[in-house]
PDB file of C-alpha atoms in Angstrom:
ATOM      1  CA  MET A   5      -5.791  13.354 -16.583  1.00 95.00           C
ATOM      2  CA  GLU A   6      -5.510  10.206 -14.745  1.00 98.00           C
ATOM      3  CA  LEU A   7      -8.147   7.623 -13.409  1.00 98.00           C
ATOM      4  CA  LEU A   8      -7.539   5.022 -10.839  1.00 98.00           C
ATOM      5  CA  VAL A   9      -9.849   2.099 -10.734  1.00 98.00           C
ATOM      6  CA  ALA A  10     -10.657  -0.090  -7.876  1.00 97.00           C
ATOM      7  CA  VAL A  11     -10.954  -3.419  -9.422  1.00 96.00           C
ATOM      8  CA  ASP A  12     -12.195  -7.084  -7.336  1.00 93.00           C
ATOM      9  CA  GLY A  13     -13.205  -9.468  -9.951  1.00 92.00           C
ATOM     10  CA  SER A  14     -16.668  -8.671 -10.400  1.00 91.00           C
ATOM     11  CA  GLU A  15     -19.087  -7.560 -13.140  1.00 93.00           C
ATOM     12  CA  GLU A  16     -19.243  -4.202 -11.385  1.00 92.00           C
ATOM     13  CA  ALA A  17     -15.637  -3.761 -11.394  1.00 94.00           C
ATOM     14  CA  ASN A  18     -15.482  -4.885 -15.352  1.00 96.00           C
ATOM     15  CA  GLU A  19     -18.538  -2.347 -15.794  1.00 96.00           C
ATOM     16  CA  ALA A  20     -16.318   0.483 -13.951  1.00 96.00           C
ATOM     17  CA  LEU A  21     -13.100   0.142 -15.603  1.00 98.00           C
ATOM     18  CA  ALA A  22     -15.401  -0.012 -19.137  1.00 98.00           C
ATOM     19  CA  TYR A  23     -16.632   3.085 -18.026  1.00 98.00           C
ATOM     20  CA  ALA A  24     -13.206   4.843 -16.842  1.00 98.00           C
ATOM     21  CA  THR A  25     -12.079   3.722 -20.994  1.00 98.00           C
ATOM     22  CA  ASP A  26     -14.318   5.623 -21.849  1.00 97.00           C
ATOM     23  CA  ILE A  27     -13.386   9.015 -20.083  1.00 97.00           C
ATOM     24  CA  ALA A  28      -9.575   7.669 -20.935  1.00 97.00           C
ATOM     25  CA  ASP A  29     -10.784   8.067 -24.738  1.00 95.00           C
ATOM     26  CA  ALA A  30     -12.509  11.113 -24.662  1.00 96.00           C
ATOM     27  CA  THR A  31      -9.225  13.045 -22.609  1.00 96.00           C
ATOM     28  CA  SER A  32      -6.498  10.858 -23.594  1.00 93.00           C
ATOM     29  CA  ALA A  33      -6.424  10.352 -19.667  1.00 97.00           C
ATOM     30  CA  SER A  34      -3.982   7.211 -18.928  1.00 98.00           C
ATOM     31  CA  ILE A  35      -5.832   4.256 -16.770  1.00 98.00           C
ATOM     32  CA  THR A  36      -4.249   2.459 -13.653  1.00 98.00           C
ATOM     33  CA  VAL A  37      -6.035  -0.712 -12.338  1.00 98.00           C
ATOM     34  CA  ALA A  38      -5.705  -1.348  -8.677  1.00 98.00           C
ATOM     35  CA  TYR A  39      -6.798  -4.179  -6.118  1.00 97.00           C
ATOM     36  CA  ALA A  40      -6.286  -4.231  -2.429  1.00 95.00           C
ATOM     37  CA  VAL A  41      -4.922  -6.703  -0.592  1.00 90.00           C
ATOM     38  CA  ASP A  42      -7.079  -7.495   1.987  1.00 82.00           C
ATOM     39  CA  PRO A  43      -5.813 -11.483   3.629  1.00 67.00           C
ATOM     40  CA  ALA A  44      -7.752 -10.695   6.835  1.00 62.00           C
ATOM     41  CA  ILE A  45     -10.809 -11.974   4.918  1.00 55.00           C
ATOM     42  CA  TYR A  46     -11.990 -13.036   2.018  1.00 51.00           C
ATOM     43  CA  ASP A  47     -15.204 -14.208   0.695  1.00 52.00           C
ATOM     44  CA  LEU A  48     -15.762 -17.817  -0.812  1.00 55.00           C
ATOM     45  CA  GLY A  49     -19.822 -17.970  -0.115  1.00 57.00           C
ATOM     46  CA  GLY A  50     -21.251 -17.655  -3.728  1.00 55.00           C
ATOM     47  CA  GLU A  51     -23.104 -15.352  -5.892  1.00 55.00           C
ATOM     48  CA  GLY A  52     -26.388 -14.584  -3.742  1.00 56.00           C
ATOM     49  CA  PRO A  53     -26.140 -11.524  -0.721  1.00 55.00           C
ATOM     50  CA  ILE A  54     -25.583 -13.066   2.880  1.00 53.00           C
ATOM     51  CA  SER A  55     -29.175 -13.222   4.764  1.00 54.00           C
ATOM     52  CA  SER A  56     -27.766 -13.825   8.233  1.00 59.00           C
ATOM     53  CA  LEU A  57     -24.994 -13.682  10.331  1.00 57.00           C
ATOM     54  CA  SER A  58     -24.569 -17.416  10.375  1.00 57.00           C
ATOM     55  CA  ASP A  59     -24.554 -17.304   7.004  1.00 55.00           C
ATOM     56  CA  ALA A  60     -21.958 -14.282   7.258  1.00 56.00           C
ATOM     57  CA  ASP A  61     -20.078 -16.918   9.613  1.00 57.00           C
ATOM     58  CA  ARG A  62     -19.746 -19.656   7.185  1.00 55.00           C
ATOM     59  CA  ARG A  63     -18.990 -17.604   4.120  1.00 54.00           C
ATOM     60  CA  LEU A  64     -15.849 -15.514   5.808  1.00 52.00           C
ATOM     61  CA  VAL A  65     -12.876 -17.313   5.620  1.00 50.00           C
ATOM     62  CA  MET A  66      -9.025 -16.526   6.357  1.00 52.00           C
ATOM     63  CA  GLU A  67      -6.756 -16.593   3.918  1.00 58.00           C
ATOM     64  CA  ASP A  68      -2.950 -15.986   4.385  1.00 69.00           C
ATOM     65  CA  ILE A  69      -1.111 -13.578   2.505  1.00 77.00           C
ATOM     66  CA  ALA A  70       0.424 -15.341  -0.114  1.00 83.00           C
ATOM     67  CA  ASP A  71      -2.984 -16.747  -1.846  1.00 83.00           C
ATOM     68  CA  THR A  72      -4.449 -13.516  -1.141  1.00 85.00           C
ATOM     69  CA  GLU A  73      -1.504 -11.408  -2.643  1.00 90.00           C
ATOM     70  CA  ALA A  74      -1.966 -14.362  -6.142  1.00 92.00           C
ATOM     71  CA  ARG A  75      -5.713 -14.013  -6.181  1.00 91.00           C
ATOM     72  CA  GLY A  76      -5.158  -9.716  -6.323  1.00 94.00           C
ATOM     73  CA  LEU A  77      -2.551 -10.766  -9.142  1.00 96.00           C
ATOM     74  CA  GLU A  78      -4.759 -12.261 -11.485  1.00 96.00           C
ATOM     75  CA  VAL A  79      -7.641  -9.727 -10.106  1.00 96.00           C
ATOM     76  CA  LEU A  80      -5.239  -7.237 -11.701  1.00 98.00           C
ATOM     77  CA  ASP A  81      -3.820  -9.148 -14.891  1.00 98.00           C
ATOM     78  CA  ASP A  82      -7.937 -10.275 -16.251  1.00 97.00           C
ATOM     79  CA  ALA A  83      -8.680  -6.367 -15.512  1.00 98.00           C
ATOM     80  CA  ALA A  84      -5.729  -5.296 -17.476  1.00 98.00           C
ATOM     81  CA  ALA A  85      -7.062  -8.319 -20.665  1.00 98.00           C
ATOM     82  CA  PHE A  86     -10.091  -6.444 -20.273  1.00 98.00           C
ATOM     83  CA  ALA A  87      -9.080  -3.217 -20.958  1.00 98.00           C
ATOM     84  CA  ALA A  88      -7.013  -3.950 -23.740  1.00 98.00           C
ATOM     85  CA  GLU A  89      -9.987  -5.734 -25.218  1.00 97.00           C
ATOM     86  CA  LEU A  90     -11.622  -2.386 -25.314  1.00 96.00           C
ATOM     87  CA  GLY A  91      -8.466  -1.026 -27.003  1.00 95.00           C
ATOM     88  CA  ARG A  92      -6.644   0.477 -23.806  1.00 96.00           C
ATOM     89  CA  GLU A  93      -3.038  -0.013 -22.140  1.00 97.00           C
ATOM     90  CA  VAL A  94      -3.417   0.130 -18.106  1.00 98.00           C
ATOM     91  CA  ALA A  95      -1.223   0.319 -15.152  1.00 98.00           C
ATOM     92  CA  THR A  96      -1.626  -2.025 -12.147  1.00 98.00           C
ATOM     93  CA  GLU A  97      -0.911  -2.057  -8.676  1.00 98.00           C
ATOM     94  CA  LEU A  98      -1.410  -4.180  -6.061  1.00 97.00           C
ATOM     95  CA  LEU A  99      -2.350  -2.512  -2.945  1.00 97.00           C
ATOM     96  CA  TYR A 100      -1.864  -3.821   0.671  1.00 93.00           C
ATOM     97  CA  GLY A 101      -5.338  -3.045   3.378  1.00 91.00           C
ATOM     98  CA  ASP A 102      -8.671  -1.850   4.296  1.00 91.00           C
ATOM     99  CA  PRO A 103      -9.615  -1.562   0.322  1.00 93.00           C
ATOM    100  CA  VAL A 104     -10.742   1.425   1.517  1.00 94.00           C
ATOM    101  CA  VAL A 105      -8.411   2.850   3.601  1.00 95.00           C
ATOM    102  CA  ALA A 106      -5.235   1.330   0.404  1.00 96.00           C
ATOM    103  CA  ILE A 107      -6.976   2.914  -2.113  1.00 97.00           C
ATOM    104  CA  SER A 108      -7.969   6.740  -0.714  1.00 97.00           C
ATOM    105  CA  ASP A 109      -4.751   6.684   0.350  1.00 97.00           C
ATOM    106  CA  PHE A 110      -3.026   5.503  -2.692  1.00 98.00           C
ATOM    107  CA  ALA A 111      -5.202   8.076  -4.914  1.00 98.00           C
ATOM    108  CA  GLU A 112      -4.271  11.218  -2.983  1.00 98.00           C
ATOM    109  CA  SER A 113      -0.770  10.226  -2.576  1.00 98.00           C
ATOM    110  CA  GLU A 114      -0.086   9.890  -6.573  1.00 98.00           C
ATOM    111  CA  GLY A 115      -2.690  13.208  -7.418  1.00 97.00           C
ATOM    112  CA  PHE A 116      -5.076  10.789  -9.438  1.00 98.00           C
ATOM    113  CA  ASP A 117      -7.746  12.989 -10.232  1.00 97.00           C
ATOM    114  CA  THR A 118     -10.466  10.681  -9.985  1.00 98.00           C
ATOM    115  CA  ILE A 119     -11.344   7.040  -8.727  1.00 97.00           C
ATOM    116  CA  VAL A 120     -13.664   4.779 -10.785  1.00 97.00           C
ATOM    117  CA  VAL A 121     -15.884   2.180  -8.533  1.00 95.00           C
ATOM    118  CA  GLY A 122     -18.376  -0.362  -9.489  1.00 92.00           C
ATOM    119  CA  HIS A 123     -20.738  -0.816  -7.145  1.00 87.00           C
ATOM    120  CA  ARG A 124     -22.835  -3.729  -6.392  1.00 75.00           C
ATOM    121  CA  GLY A 125     -26.139  -2.662  -4.904  1.00 55.00           C
ATOM    122  CA  ARG A 126     -26.055  -4.943  -1.964  1.00 50.00           C
ATOM    123  CA  SER A 127     -28.956  -4.367   0.372  1.00 46.00           C
ATOM    124  CA  GLU A 128     -28.641  -2.811   3.299  1.00 54.00           C
ATOM    125  CA  ARG A 129     -28.699  -5.223   5.657  1.00 49.00           C
ATOM    126  CA  THR A 130     -25.848  -6.830   3.735  1.00 44.00           C
ATOM    127  CA  GLU A 131     -23.459  -3.954   3.425  1.00 45.00           C
ATOM    128  CA  ARG A 132     -23.815  -3.701   7.535  1.00 46.00           C
ATOM    129  CA  LEU A 133     -22.125  -6.658   7.740  1.00 42.00           C
ATOM    130  CA  LEU A 134     -19.554  -6.328   4.621  1.00 41.00           C
ATOM    131  CA  GLY A 135     -19.603  -3.161   4.185  1.00 52.00           C
ATOM    132  CA  SER A 136     -19.263  -0.922   1.188  1.00 83.00           C
ATOM    133  CA  VAL A 137     -16.187  -0.129  -0.743  1.00 89.00           C
ATOM    134  CA  ALA A 138     -17.662   2.488  -2.948  1.00 90.00           C
ATOM    135  CA  LYS A 139     -19.565   4.106  -0.298  1.00 89.00           C
ATOM    136  CA  GLY A 140     -16.678   4.015   2.170  1.00 91.00           C
ATOM    137  CA  LEU A 141     -14.739   5.884  -0.844  1.00 94.00           C
ATOM    138  CA  VAL A 142     -16.666   8.363  -1.282  1.00 93.00           C
ATOM    139  CA  GLU A 143     -17.113   9.280   2.377  1.00 92.00           C
ATOM    140  CA  ARG A 144     -13.297   9.077   2.981  1.00 93.00           C
ATOM    141  CA  THR A 145     -11.317  10.439   0.424  1.00 95.00           C
ATOM    142  CA  THR A 146     -10.519  13.773  -1.328  1.00 96.00           C
ATOM    143  CA  VAL A 147     -10.450  13.083  -5.135  1.00 97.00           C
ATOM    144  CA  THR A 148     -13.250  12.617  -7.031  1.00 97.00           C
ATOM    145  CA  VAL A 149     -14.744   9.204  -6.888  1.00 96.00           C
ATOM    146  CA  ILE A 150     -17.024   7.925 -10.061  1.00 96.00           C
ATOM    147  CA  VAL A 151     -19.311   5.179  -8.565  1.00 94.00           C
ATOM    148  CA  VAL A 152     -20.591   3.283 -11.484  1.00 94.00           C
ATOM    149  CA  ARG A 153     -24.030   0.920 -11.031  1.00 84.00           C
TER     150      ARG A 153
END
């Protein structure tokens, strides 16, 4: 069994990775951790949910590809270190493009059995503004998706 864990550096992503390590321990599965570089948009605004369109305008910034790649590699390194603390070695993969499309396409083309992803539980309004990777994966991919909350 091959598991793909989508990460973004959040606590929810760590919870998804911890869940995947439990599955891997029980089934002798391998784990690949993936981060999708999407240089067009990056939210730097803080921990709380976006409450209005003007708040979204202040929080969404453009980033160049080098900065986005560096952040992605850092997120992957942190995830690999977290998995090592849990006693698992993982492969890492830096993908490019919209996270829903990039993760879904990678999982399908590489033959993963399951995608494991965390969910932040944002409000419906925030989800309309920013979207939800977990929801997008469930709707788009043909691979089984486990959403950890």
